[in-house]
Tab-separated table of C-alpha atoms in Angstrom:
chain	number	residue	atom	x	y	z
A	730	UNK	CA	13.030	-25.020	67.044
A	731	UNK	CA	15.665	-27.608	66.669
A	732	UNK	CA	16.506	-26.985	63.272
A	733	UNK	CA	19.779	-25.944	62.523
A	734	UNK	CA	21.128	-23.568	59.895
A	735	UNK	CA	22.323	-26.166	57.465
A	736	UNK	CA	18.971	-28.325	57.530
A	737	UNK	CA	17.063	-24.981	56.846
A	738	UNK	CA	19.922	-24.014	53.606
A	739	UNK	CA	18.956	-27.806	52.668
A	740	UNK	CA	15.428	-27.558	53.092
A	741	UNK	CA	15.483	-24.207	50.862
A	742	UNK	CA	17.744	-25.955	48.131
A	743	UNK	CA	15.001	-28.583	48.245
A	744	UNK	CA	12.505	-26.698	47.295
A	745	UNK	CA	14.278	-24.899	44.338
A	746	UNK	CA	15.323	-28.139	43.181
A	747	UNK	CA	11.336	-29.376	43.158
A	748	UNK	CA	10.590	-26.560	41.533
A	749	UNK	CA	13.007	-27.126	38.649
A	750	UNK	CA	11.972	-30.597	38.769
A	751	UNK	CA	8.421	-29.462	38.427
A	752	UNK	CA	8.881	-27.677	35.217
A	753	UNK	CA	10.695	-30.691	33.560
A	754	UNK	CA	8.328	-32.758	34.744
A	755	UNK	CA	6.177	-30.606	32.723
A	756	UNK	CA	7.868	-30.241	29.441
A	757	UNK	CA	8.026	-33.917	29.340
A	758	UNK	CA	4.983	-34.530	30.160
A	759	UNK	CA	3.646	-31.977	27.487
A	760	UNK	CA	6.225	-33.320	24.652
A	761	UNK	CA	4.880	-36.663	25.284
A	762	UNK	CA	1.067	-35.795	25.288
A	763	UNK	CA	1.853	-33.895	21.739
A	764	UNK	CA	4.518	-35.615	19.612
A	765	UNK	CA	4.100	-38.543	17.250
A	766	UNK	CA	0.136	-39.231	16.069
A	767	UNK	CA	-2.578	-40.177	17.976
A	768	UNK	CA	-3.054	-44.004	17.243
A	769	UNK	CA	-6.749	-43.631	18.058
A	770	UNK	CA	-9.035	-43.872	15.362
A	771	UNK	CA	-11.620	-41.959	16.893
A	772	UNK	CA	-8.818	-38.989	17.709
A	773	UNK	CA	-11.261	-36.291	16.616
A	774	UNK	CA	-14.155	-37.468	18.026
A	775	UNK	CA	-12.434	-37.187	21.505
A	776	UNK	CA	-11.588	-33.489	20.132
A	777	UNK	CA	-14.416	-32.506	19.366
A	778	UNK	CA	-16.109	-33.597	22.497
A	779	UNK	CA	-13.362	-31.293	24.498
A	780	UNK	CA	-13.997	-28.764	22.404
A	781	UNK	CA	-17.212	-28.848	23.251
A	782	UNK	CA	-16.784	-28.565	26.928
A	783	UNK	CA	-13.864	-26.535	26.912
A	784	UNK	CA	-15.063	-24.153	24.221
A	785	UNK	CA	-18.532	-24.133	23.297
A	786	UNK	CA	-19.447	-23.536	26.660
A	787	UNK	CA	-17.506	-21.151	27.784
A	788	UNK	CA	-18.985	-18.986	25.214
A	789	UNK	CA	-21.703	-17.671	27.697
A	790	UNK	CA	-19.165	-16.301	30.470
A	791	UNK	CA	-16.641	-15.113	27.098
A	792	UNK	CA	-19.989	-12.771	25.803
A	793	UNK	CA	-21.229	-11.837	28.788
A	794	UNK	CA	-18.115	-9.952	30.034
A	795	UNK	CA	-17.373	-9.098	26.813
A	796	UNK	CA	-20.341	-7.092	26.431
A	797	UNK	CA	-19.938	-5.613	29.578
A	798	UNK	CA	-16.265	-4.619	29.572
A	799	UNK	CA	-16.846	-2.538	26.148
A	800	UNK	CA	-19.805	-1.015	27.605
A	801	UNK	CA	-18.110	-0.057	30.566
A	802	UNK	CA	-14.878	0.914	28.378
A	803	UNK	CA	-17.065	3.253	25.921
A	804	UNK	CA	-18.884	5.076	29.414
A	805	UNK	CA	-15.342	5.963	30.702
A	806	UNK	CA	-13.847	6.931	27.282
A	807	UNK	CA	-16.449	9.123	26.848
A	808	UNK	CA	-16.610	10.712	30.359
A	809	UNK	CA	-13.014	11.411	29.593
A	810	UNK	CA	-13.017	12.259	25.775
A	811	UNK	CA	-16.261	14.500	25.764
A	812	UNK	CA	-13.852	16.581	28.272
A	813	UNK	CA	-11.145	17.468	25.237
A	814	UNK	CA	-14.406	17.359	23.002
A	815	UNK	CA	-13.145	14.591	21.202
A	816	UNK	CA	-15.644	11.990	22.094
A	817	UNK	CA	-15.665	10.356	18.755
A	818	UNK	CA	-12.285	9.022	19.474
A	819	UNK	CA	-14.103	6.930	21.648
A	820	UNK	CA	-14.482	3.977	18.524
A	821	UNK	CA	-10.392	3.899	18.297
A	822	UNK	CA	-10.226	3.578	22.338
A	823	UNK	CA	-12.852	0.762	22.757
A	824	UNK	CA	-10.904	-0.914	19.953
A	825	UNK	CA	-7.306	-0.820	20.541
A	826	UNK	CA	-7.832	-1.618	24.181
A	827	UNK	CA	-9.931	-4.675	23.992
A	828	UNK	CA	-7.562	-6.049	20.667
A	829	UNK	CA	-4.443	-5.225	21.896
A	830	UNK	CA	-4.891	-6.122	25.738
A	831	UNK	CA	-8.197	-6.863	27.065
A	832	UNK	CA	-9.232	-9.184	24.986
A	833	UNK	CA	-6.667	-11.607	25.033
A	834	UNK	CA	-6.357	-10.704	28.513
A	835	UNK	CA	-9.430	-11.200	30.397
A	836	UNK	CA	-10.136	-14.340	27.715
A	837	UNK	CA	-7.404	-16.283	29.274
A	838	UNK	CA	-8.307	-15.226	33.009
A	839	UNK	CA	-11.763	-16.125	32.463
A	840	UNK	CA	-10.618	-19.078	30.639
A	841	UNK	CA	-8.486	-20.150	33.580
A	842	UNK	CA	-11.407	-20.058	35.733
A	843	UNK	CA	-13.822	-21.405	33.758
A	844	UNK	CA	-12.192	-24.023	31.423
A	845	UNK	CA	-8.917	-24.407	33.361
A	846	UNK	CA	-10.113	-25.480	36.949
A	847	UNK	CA	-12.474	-27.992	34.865
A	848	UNK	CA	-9.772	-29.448	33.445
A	849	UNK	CA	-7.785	-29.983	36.534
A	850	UNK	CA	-10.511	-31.097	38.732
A	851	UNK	CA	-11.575	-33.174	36.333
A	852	UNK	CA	-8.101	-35.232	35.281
A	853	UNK	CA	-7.368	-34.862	38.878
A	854	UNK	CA	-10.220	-36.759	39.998
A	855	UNK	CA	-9.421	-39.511	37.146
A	856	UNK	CA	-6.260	-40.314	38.463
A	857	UNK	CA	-7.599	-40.077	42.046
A	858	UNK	CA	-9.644	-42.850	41.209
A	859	UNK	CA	-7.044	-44.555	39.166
A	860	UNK	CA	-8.975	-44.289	35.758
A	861	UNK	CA	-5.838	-43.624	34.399
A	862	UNK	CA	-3.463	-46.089	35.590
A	863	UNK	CA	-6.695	-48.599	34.725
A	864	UNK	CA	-6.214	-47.006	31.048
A	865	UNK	CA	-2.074	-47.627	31.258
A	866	UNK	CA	-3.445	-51.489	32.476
A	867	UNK	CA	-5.203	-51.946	29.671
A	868	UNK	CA	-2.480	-51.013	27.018
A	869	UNK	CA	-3.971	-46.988	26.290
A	870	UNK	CA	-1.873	-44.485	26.765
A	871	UNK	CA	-3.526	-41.444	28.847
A	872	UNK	CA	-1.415	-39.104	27.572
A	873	UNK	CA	-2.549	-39.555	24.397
A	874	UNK	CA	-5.745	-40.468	25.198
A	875	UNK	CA	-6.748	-38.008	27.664
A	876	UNK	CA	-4.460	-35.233	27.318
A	877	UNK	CA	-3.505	-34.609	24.249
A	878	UNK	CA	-7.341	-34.458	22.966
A	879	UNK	CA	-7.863	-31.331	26.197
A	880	UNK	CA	-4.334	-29.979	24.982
A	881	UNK	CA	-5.171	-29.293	21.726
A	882	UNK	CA	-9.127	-28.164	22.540
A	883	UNK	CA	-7.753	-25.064	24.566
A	884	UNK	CA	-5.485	-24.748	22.208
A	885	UNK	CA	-7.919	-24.211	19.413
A	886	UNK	CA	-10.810	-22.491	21.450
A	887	UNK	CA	-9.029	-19.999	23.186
A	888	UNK	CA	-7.765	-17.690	20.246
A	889	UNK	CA	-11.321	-18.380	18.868
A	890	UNK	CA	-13.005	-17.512	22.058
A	891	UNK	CA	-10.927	-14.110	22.368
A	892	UNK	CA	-11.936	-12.670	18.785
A	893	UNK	CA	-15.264	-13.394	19.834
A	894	UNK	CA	-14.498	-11.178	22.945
A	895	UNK	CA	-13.160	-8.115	20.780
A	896	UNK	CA	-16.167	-8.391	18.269
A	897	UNK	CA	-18.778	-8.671	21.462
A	898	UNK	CA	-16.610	-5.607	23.383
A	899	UNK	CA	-16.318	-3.103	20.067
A	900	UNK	CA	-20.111	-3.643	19.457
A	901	UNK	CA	-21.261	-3.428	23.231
A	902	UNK	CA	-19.095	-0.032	22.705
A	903	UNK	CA	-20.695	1.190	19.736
A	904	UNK	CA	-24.207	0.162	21.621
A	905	UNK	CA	-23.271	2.403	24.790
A	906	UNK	CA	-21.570	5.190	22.505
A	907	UNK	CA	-23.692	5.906	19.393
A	908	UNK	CA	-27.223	4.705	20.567
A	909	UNK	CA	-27.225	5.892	23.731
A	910	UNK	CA	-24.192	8.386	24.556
A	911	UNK	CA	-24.971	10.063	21.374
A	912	UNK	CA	-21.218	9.928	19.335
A	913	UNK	CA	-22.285	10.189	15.377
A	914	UNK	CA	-22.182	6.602	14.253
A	915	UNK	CA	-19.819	7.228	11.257
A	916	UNK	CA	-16.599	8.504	12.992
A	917	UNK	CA	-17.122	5.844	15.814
A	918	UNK	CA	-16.665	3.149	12.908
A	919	UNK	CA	-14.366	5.297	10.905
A	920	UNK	CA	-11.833	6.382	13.342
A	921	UNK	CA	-11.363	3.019	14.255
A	922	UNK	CA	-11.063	2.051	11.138
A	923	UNK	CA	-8.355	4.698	10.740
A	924	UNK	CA	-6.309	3.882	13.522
A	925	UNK	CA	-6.626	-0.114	13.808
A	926	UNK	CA	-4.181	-1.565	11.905
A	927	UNK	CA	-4.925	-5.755	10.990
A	928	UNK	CA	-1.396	-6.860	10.951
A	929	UNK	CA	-0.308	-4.642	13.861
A	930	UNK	CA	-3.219	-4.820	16.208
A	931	UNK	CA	-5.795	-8.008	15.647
A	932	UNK	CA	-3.025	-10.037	14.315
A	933	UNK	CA	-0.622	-9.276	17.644
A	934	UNK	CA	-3.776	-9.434	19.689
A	935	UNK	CA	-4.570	-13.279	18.096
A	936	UNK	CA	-0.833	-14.687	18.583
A	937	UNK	CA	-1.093	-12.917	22.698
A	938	UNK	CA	-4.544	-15.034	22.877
A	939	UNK	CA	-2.376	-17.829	20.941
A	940	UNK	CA	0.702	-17.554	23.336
A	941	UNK	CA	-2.060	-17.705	26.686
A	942	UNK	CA	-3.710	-20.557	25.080
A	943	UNK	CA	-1.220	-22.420	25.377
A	944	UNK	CA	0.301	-21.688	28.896
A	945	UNK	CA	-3.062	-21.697	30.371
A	946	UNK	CA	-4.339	-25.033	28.992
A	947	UNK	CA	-0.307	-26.260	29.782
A	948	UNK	CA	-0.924	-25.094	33.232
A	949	UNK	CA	-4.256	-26.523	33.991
A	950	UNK	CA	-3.733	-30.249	32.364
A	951	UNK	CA	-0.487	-30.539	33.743
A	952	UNK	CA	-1.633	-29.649	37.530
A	953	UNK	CA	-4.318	-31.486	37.077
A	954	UNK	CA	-2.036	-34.411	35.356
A	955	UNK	CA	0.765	-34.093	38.661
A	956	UNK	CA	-1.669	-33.695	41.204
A	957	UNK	CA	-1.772	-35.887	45.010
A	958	UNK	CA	-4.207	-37.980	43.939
A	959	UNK	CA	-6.462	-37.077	46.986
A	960	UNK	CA	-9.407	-34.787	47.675
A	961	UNK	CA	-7.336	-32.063	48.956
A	962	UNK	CA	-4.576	-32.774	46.518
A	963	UNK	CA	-7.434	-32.378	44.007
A	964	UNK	CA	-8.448	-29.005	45.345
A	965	UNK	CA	-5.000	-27.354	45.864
A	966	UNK	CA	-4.023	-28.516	42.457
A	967	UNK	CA	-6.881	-26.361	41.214
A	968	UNK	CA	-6.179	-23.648	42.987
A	969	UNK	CA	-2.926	-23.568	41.333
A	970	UNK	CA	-4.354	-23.725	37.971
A	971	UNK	CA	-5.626	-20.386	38.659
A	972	UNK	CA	-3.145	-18.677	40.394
A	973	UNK	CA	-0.420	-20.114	38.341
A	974	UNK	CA	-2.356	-19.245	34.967
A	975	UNK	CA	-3.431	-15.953	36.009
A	976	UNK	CA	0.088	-14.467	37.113
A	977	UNK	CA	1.658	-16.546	34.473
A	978	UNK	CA	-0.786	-14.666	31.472
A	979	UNK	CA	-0.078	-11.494	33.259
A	980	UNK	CA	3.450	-11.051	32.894
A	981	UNK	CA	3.592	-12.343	29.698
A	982	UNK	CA	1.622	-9.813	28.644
A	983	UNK	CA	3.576	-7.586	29.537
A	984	UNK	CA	6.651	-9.020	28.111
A	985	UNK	CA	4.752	-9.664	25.279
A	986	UNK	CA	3.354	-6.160	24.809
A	987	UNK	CA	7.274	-4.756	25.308
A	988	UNK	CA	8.099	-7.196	22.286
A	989	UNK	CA	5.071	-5.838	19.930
A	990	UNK	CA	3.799	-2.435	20.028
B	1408	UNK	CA	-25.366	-35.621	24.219
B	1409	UNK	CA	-25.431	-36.985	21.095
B	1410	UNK	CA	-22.234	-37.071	19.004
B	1411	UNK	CA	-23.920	-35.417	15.802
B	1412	UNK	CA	-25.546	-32.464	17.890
B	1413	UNK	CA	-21.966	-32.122	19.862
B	1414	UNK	CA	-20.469	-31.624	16.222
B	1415	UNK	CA	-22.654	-29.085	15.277
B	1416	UNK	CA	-22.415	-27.284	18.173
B	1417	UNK	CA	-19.166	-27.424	18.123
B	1418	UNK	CA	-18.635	-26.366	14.109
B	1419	UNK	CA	-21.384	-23.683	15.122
B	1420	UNK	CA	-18.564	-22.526	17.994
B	1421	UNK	CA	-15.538	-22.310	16.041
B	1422	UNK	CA	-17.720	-20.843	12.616
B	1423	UNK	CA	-18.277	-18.217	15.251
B	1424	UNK	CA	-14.753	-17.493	16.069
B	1425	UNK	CA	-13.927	-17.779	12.902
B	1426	UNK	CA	-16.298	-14.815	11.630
B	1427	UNK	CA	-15.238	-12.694	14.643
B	1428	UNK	CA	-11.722	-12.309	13.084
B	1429	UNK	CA	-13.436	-12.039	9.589
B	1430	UNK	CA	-15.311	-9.343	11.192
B	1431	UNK	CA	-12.298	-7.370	13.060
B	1432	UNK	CA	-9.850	-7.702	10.178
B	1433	UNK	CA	-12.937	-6.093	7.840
B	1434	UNK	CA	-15.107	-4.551	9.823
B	1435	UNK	CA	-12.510	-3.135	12.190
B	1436	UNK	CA	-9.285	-2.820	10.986
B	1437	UNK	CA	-11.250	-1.295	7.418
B	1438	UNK	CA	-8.645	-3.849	5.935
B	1439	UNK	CA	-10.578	-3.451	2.528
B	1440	UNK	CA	-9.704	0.006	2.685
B	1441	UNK	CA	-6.363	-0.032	3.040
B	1442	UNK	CA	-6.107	-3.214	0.461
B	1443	UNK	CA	-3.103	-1.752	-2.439
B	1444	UNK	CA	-5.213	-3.056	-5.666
B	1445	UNK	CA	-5.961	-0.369	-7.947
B	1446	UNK	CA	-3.802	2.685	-7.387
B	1447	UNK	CA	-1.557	5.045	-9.306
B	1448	UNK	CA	1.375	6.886	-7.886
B	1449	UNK	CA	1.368	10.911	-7.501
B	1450	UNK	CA	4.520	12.556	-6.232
B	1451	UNK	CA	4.593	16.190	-3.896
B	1452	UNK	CA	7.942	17.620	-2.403
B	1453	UNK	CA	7.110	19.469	0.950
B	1454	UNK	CA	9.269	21.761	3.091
B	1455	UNK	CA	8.502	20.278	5.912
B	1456	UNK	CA	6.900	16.992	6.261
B	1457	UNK	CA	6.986	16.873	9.695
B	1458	UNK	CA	4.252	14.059	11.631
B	1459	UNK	CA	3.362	12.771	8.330
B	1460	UNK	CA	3.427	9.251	8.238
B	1461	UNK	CA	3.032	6.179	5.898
B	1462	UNK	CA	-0.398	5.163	5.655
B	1463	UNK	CA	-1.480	8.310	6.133
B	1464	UNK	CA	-4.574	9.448	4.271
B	1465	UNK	CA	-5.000	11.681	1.091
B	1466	UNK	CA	-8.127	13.511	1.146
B	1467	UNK	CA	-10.662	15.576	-0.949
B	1468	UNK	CA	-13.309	16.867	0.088
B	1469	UNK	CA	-12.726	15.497	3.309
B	1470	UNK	CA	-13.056	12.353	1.676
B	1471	UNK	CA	-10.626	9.648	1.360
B	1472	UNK	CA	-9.048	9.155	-1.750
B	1473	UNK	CA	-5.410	7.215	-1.315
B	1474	UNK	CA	-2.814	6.704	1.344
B	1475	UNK	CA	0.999	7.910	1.776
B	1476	UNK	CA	2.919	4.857	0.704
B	1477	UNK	CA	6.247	6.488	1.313
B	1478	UNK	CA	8.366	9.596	2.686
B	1479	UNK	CA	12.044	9.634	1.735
B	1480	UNK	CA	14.453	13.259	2.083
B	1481	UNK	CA	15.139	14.477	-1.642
B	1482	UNK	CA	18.750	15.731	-0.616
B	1483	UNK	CA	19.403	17.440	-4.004
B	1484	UNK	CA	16.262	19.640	-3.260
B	1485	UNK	CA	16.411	19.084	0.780
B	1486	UNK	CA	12.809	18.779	0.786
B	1487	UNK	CA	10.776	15.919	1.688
B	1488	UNK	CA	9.409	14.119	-1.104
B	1489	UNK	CA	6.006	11.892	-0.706
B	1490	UNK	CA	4.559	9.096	-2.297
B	1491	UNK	CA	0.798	8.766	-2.658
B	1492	UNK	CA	-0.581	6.151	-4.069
B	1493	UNK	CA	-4.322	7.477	-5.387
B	1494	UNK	CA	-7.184	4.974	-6.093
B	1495	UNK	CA	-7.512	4.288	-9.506
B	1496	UNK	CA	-11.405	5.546	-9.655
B	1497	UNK	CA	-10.349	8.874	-9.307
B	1498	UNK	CA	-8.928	9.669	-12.145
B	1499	UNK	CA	-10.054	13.411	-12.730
B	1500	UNK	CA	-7.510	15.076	-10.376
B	1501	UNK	CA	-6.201	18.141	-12.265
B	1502	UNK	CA	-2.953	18.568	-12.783
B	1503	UNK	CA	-2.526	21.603	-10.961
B	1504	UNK	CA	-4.179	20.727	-7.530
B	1505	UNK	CA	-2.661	21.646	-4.386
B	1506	UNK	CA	-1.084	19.196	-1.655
B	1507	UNK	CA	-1.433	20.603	1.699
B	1508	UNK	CA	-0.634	18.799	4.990
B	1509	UNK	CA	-3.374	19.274	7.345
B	1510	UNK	CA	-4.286	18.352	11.205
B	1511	UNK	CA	-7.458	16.575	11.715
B	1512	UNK	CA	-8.065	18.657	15.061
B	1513	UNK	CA	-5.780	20.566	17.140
B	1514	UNK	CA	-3.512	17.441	18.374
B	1515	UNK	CA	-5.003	14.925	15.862
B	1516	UNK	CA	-2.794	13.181	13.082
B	1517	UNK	CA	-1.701	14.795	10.026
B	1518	UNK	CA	-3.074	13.663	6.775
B	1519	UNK	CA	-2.767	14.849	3.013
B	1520	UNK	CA	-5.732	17.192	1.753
B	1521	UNK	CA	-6.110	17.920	-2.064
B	1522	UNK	CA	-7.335	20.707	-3.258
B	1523	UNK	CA	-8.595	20.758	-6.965
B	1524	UNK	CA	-6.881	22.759	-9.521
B	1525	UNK	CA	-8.117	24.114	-13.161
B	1526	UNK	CA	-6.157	22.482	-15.070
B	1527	UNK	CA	-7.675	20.971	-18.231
B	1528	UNK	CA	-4.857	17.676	-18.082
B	1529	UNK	CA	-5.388	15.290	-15.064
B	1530	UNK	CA	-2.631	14.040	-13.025
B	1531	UNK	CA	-1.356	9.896	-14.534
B	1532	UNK	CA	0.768	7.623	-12.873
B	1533	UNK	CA	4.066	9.251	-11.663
B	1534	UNK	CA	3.402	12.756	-11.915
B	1535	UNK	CA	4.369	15.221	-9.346
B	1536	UNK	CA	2.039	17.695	-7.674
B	1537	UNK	CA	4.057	21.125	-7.639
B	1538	UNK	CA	1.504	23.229	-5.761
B	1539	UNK	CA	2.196	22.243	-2.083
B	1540	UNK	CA	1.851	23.585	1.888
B	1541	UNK	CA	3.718	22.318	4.506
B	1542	UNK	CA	2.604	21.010	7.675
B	1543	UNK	CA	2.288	23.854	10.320
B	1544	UNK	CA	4.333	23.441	13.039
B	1545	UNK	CA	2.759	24.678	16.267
B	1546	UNK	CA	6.240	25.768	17.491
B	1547	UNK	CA	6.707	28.242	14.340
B	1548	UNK	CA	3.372	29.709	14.855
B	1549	UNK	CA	3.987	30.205	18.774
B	1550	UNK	CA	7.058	31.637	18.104
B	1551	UNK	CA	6.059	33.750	15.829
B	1552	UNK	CA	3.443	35.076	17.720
B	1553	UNK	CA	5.232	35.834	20.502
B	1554	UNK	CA	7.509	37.941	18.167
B	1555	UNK	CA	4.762	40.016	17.238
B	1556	UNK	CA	3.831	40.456	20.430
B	1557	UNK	CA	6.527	41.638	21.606
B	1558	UNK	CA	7.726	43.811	18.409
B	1559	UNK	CA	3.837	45.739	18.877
B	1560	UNK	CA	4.419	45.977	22.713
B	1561	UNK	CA	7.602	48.027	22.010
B	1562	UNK	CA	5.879	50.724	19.507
């Protein structure tokens, strides 16, 4: 170990300094990709096929958990509830939980992994193989081109995709609760009726899924955007998609949460 | 795939998310419910208005019939003086009825039950119900329990 003490204080100011770098790198880079109009005329078409790959089929993995986590959240309401005999609470619980934090939540973690890593991998391997400086050669801009069309598709699907969460979760809840647990089908829908409030609770649950949707798809273009443009640059920058977007939705959340309710 | 069937699968995708919201902010949130549209304004001082809150709901029956819209302190009667704001359907409410505040369960939240009177005029836009209860405060009642106890314990 031949490093001395002032190599290691510059090393460590290095690597704050990349960091900061990093993140303006990033605001740039998503200014650019979003100000001033596309000059494509075939702007939504490129939209609409992101959508379609960011969104539409995601839609399996979104229901599929969604189901299952208000299943699972009915079962352990009621275990609990049915001890304090108030099991038809159990509507209320399923509700508020899944609009206020699981179903933004889990949305944007699942998104990360399922739409996110896509979306690094795959602008990661396009500048690997130099589609994109081959679409700055030939007078297109990729930011506009290429990532402001996957910007704006996570954008839109996300918030979409997490209301389709709550609606799968509260219904998955009412399936476990009334039909099979038993609760009288009335007070599950009327106590959460009661005690969800639209501008409170779904409307702070949409602009949470808003605020995610926007640092997750942020996160994953922009890694995938910065990335070494090799095989294992490729793969690490995914990783960080994840990571990054998962600890990133997390304590916003909470911040978030602090700020609303 | 071909661009018309991405469209539609796409439109079919974001229809979807589109109704989920139109389902939680209906179906959910009982937005309809709560909706102000055809109400008229009854008035009830209470001693002690203690856990009532706004948007609370007025009850007959057990059924719901209008929402708190506002609790403010009367200080030239130091009571607590609530605003209800009845749907305009029910119209036949005696002027006479009772206000209570109530407990749905033990620890539940308080809410506003009516109780009909005899009275032959009904109650308009503005009145004031003068037959009220105040909320029951479990403290009181513990306390005054305990008093008892001990007071029968000492004979």
């Amino acid at each position: 170990m031949k490093a001395s003490m002032t190599d290691r204080v510059a090393l460590l100011g290095r690597s704050g300094l990349d960091i900061v770098a990093a993140l303006g790198r990033s605001g740039i880079f998503l200014f650019q990709a979003l100000a001033g109009r596309s000059r494509f005329g075939n702007a939504f078409g490129l939209l609409v096929r992101q959508l379609y790959s960011v969104g539409v089929l995601s839609m399996v993995i979104i229901v599929v958990s969604g189901l299952f986590i208000g299943m699972v959240l009915a079962l352990q309401g009621y275990n609990i509830l049915s001890g304090y005999g108030s099991e038809q609470a159990v509507g209320q619980m399923v509700a508020l939980t899944l609009l206020r934090e699981l179903g933004p939540v889990v949305t944007a973690l699942l998104f990360a992994g399922r739409a996110g890593s896509a979306l690094t991998a795959e602008i990661g391997l396009m500048k690997a193989t130099e589609q994109l400086s081959s679409l700055e050669m030939i007078g297109v801009d990729p930011l506009k081109y290429v990532i402001a069309p996957r910007l704006w598709a996570g954008f839109i699907s996300m918030p979409l995709l997490a209301m389709i969460f709550c609606v799968v979760g509260i219904w998955g809840g009412a399936m476990v609760a009334v039909d099979w647990l038993g609760v009288y089908s009335g007070s599950y829908w009327s106590n959460m009726q009661n005690a969800v409030q639209f501008g409170d609770d779904v409307l702070n649950g949409l602009i949470k899924a808003l605020v995610f949707a926007f640092v997750v798809t942020w996160i994953a273009v922009f890694q995938g955007y910065d990335c070494d443009p090799t095989s294992e640059g490729i793969s690490r920058a995914t990783t960080r998609t994840v990571v990054y977007a998962s600890l990133a939705v997390l304590s916003l959340d909470f911040i978030l949460t602090a700020l609303m309710f | 795939m071909r661009m018309r069937t991405l469209e539609l699968t796409v439109g079919v995708f974001i229809l979807a998310g589109l109704l989920a919201l139109a389902v939680l902010a209906v179906r959910v949130s009982g937005l309809s419910t709560n909706a102000t549209g055809d109400v008229y304004k009854v008035y009830a001082h209470f001693d002690n208005v203690s856990g009532l809150t706004t948007r609370a709901r007025v009850t007959m029956a057990g059924v719901t019939i209008g929402q708190v819209t506002d609790i403010q302190f009367d200080k030239n009667r130091y009571t607590g003086r609530v605003e209800m704001a009845i749907f305009d359907d029910v119209d036949t409410l005696p002027s006479d009825s009772a206000a209570s505040i109530v407990t749905a369960g033990l620890l539940g939240e308080k809410y506003i039950g009516i109780s009909v009177g005899g009275d032959d005029m009904m109650l308009a836009d503005g009145d004031e119900i003068y037959d009220t209860q105040s909320a029951l405060v479990l403290e009181e009642l513990i306390g005054r329990f305990l008093l008892n106890t001990v007071s029968s314990s000492d004979e």
